[in-house]
Amino acid sequence: MAKDKTVYVCSNCGQESAKWIGKCPSCGQWNTFKELRVSADTGSQAAHHAATSIRQTLEKGSRPLHLCEISAHDEPRIDMHDAELNRVLGGGLVPGSIILLGGEPGIGKSTLTLQTILNMPERRILYVSGEESAHQLKMRALRISPTDEHDNCQILCETSLESIFGHIKEVKPELVIIDSIQTISTEEVDSSPGSITQVRECASSLLRFSKTSGIPVILIGHINKEGTLAGPKILEHIVDTVIQFEGDQHNMYRILRSIKNRFGSTSELGIYEMQQNGLRQVSNPSELLLTQDRDGLSGIAISSAIEGVRPFLVETQALVSTAAYGTPQRTATGFDQRRLNMLLAVLEKRVGFKLIQKDVFINIAGGLRVTDMAMDLSVIAAVLSSNVDTAIEAGWCMAGEVGLSGEVRPVSRIEQRVAEAEKLGFQHIIVPKYNLQGFHHSKFKIELHPVRKVEEALRLLFG
């Protein structure tokens, strides 16, 4: 009888080691190696698995192909009947793919998943719940959709992986939902559910099932206190797509963001609004992210940003006050902290405003986290507006990246940014001067103000 093998796996990057190591040689993190017990197959079991694999390979007629023989057409995708989710997935769900949906507890992961499958009556779906009872899921389904005519979705409350595979063979679903992967356990591993060993083995088994059967699987995972997906980091390497559901429980807006996607872009963004009867898709986020009454309020600047393929206007809020303690604070919410420090240095060095003894707080309204470089100009304008306690006139917005020498660098897809600002009723927009080369501004009614340096933009806003 073969003995079980014990290995040590880094929970941060998935590096394996034969013995425990204090510092991971791959990612450099300390005390991240966890013990993982792997059950060894006997010779007959290994031969059986190999024979099965060879038989499946021969039946499929697999052989090496020349590159010119491979078809380049896109994979057929499953419509999720949710425009925001389809956009984040890259156009829909790819058959045979495995998706990991992560988020904090209570953020709405199960609600989003249940709401999506209730809108897919043409698909036979198996929803496996390891956290809630069937009665709880029924109450949630009635709150989302009062009609009781959902015969396409079957609910299974089970935590044993072997039992789940048995029910899958009977039901033959077209889509499998696992809620959540931390509650599923397999008999092959002797450890508690949610441990690194169980999560890794269960995810690997579900991956083999998804790839061999062509049935897509959606895994729901939790977020730990560090803000990363619970379980080993290798779990993110196993799946095809990692989607994170973000937001504040005290805020009505939820953001669906793609972290990894083998079948699409990772820069797409989906926005939802939490309501009593579920999540509502926000097709025009600009109207919700802007404060309706901004007249007379200092420290507010509007920027035309782009996340993925969709442009929207973002409200940048800034507060500058005298430092109450010896060391001034620099705090940014939804914006890169290091980039804020760089912009403040540019504002002090190139423009001449002394902020060394001032506390600076930056907030992106609506709970968004924006990475677009075109936000630089609005951040500087909001900081200066709060510093001099002078509001920016209504009807002005801006887009531009700020360089270290104080120049306003060009940004991508300027026409979409200008069109979004005009659609929401803005009369003036500040843009980099180099973006106007080959730009047909005659079709826009909004007035364009090209600038080369930060001083020119601030002179336009504050005189």
Phi, psi and omega in degrees: 000125181287145180273154175289146180257139180249125176234165178242129186240134176286124181287351181265319183235351178087010178294134180259149178212149180284341179222166182288136179233138180291315181246129181290126180288345182271309184253348177082007180278150181261145173056042179251357181278126179242147181286135180229121180260120182251124180283128182275137176280146173285171182297321180292321179294317178298319178295320179297315179296319180295318180296320178297317180296318180294320180296318178296322180295318180292323180294325179283347180070037182286139178203160177296139182241145170288153182298326181288342180276346184277132179286143183256011181287153182290153178292139175294134185248153179267124179286124181271001181056033178216109186298322181292315180293320178298322180294316181292324179286346180098020179120001181137181182269126180278130177300139180081005180267160178235125188247137176247116179254114183246158179174165179290157178298135178080008183280337177119024180295311181293324178296316179297316182293313181295321179296323181291315183287336175290339177267011179240068184292343183276355183249142175269118191236140175246118180255112181260119181245123176254359183247322185246156177277168180296327179294319178295319178294324178295317179296321178292320179295322178290329177289324179284314182225104184297337180289136183256054183232047182250083181267002180273340186255126177248135183257134177229119177261097187207147178240352179272125183295321180296319178293325179295317178296326177296318178290327178296322178296326180283315186283324185056062183282165174261350178204136181240132177245129177246115183232098002238170183292336180287345180263352184271141179223155177240150181287343182287343182243131182264078176201168184283154177298143182093348178287166181300320182297312182295315182298319182292314182292319180294319179295322179294320178294318178293327177295314178299320179296316183294319183287325182279329183264339183080008180268122180290147181233133176248118178259135176255127182234161181263165176252133178275183186291341176279353179091008179252166180294132181293150183102181181291152178297337181294342177298323178289333178283333182288314188283164180276323184223135175242120180241134180245132179259114187246165177144171178256137180296337179267002179244146186280345185266143177233143183240127178257117187235136178270122179266323179217136180207112178282349184240015181186190183276150177262006181258006180281158185219135175239136183239132179234159174240123181283124178235179182295327183257026176120202183258130179256134178289136177257102183280331179236085185290341184298321182293331182273335184273352182256139175289131185291323182245096182252000184296128176081003181262121179274160179081018180236127177225144183254130180238144176264102185251165178226128173238114183075241180248358185252128175272147173204156181271134184240138178266121178260124181249137181225146175224122179241124181218164180292136183294123180283336180243181184294319183260122179291149181265145174231105185235132180229130176244116182085005181222152183292125183296318182293324178291326175298316178298322178294317180294324177293323176295320177296318180297325181279321184280315188269330184258330175099015178266124183274115180238018187290335179251025182241143170278134181235124178238131179239137178220133173267117186296148177088004180077015180283155169240107188255135180246005182289130180293342180291355178282348186303315184295320180290327178295314179296319180294321179292320179296315180292324178297319178287327182294318180266359179056048178232127183282147174280136183301147178293146179094004179251136171219174187205162176203125180176142176267137183256129178268174184291336179270007178089005179277153177263110185275153180291155180239165183275154172052056183291328182296320179293323179294317180294320180295322179293321178293320178293324181296328182267011170089017178279142182262337184225142175218132178266125183230157174296143184294327183289344178284346183276357177288116183076016182263125181269091184270001182290337181277355179254140177271341179290143182276128181264137179238096180283139179225153177253329183232164180295323181300322179296318179295318179291328177293324177293324184279322188243356178081000000 
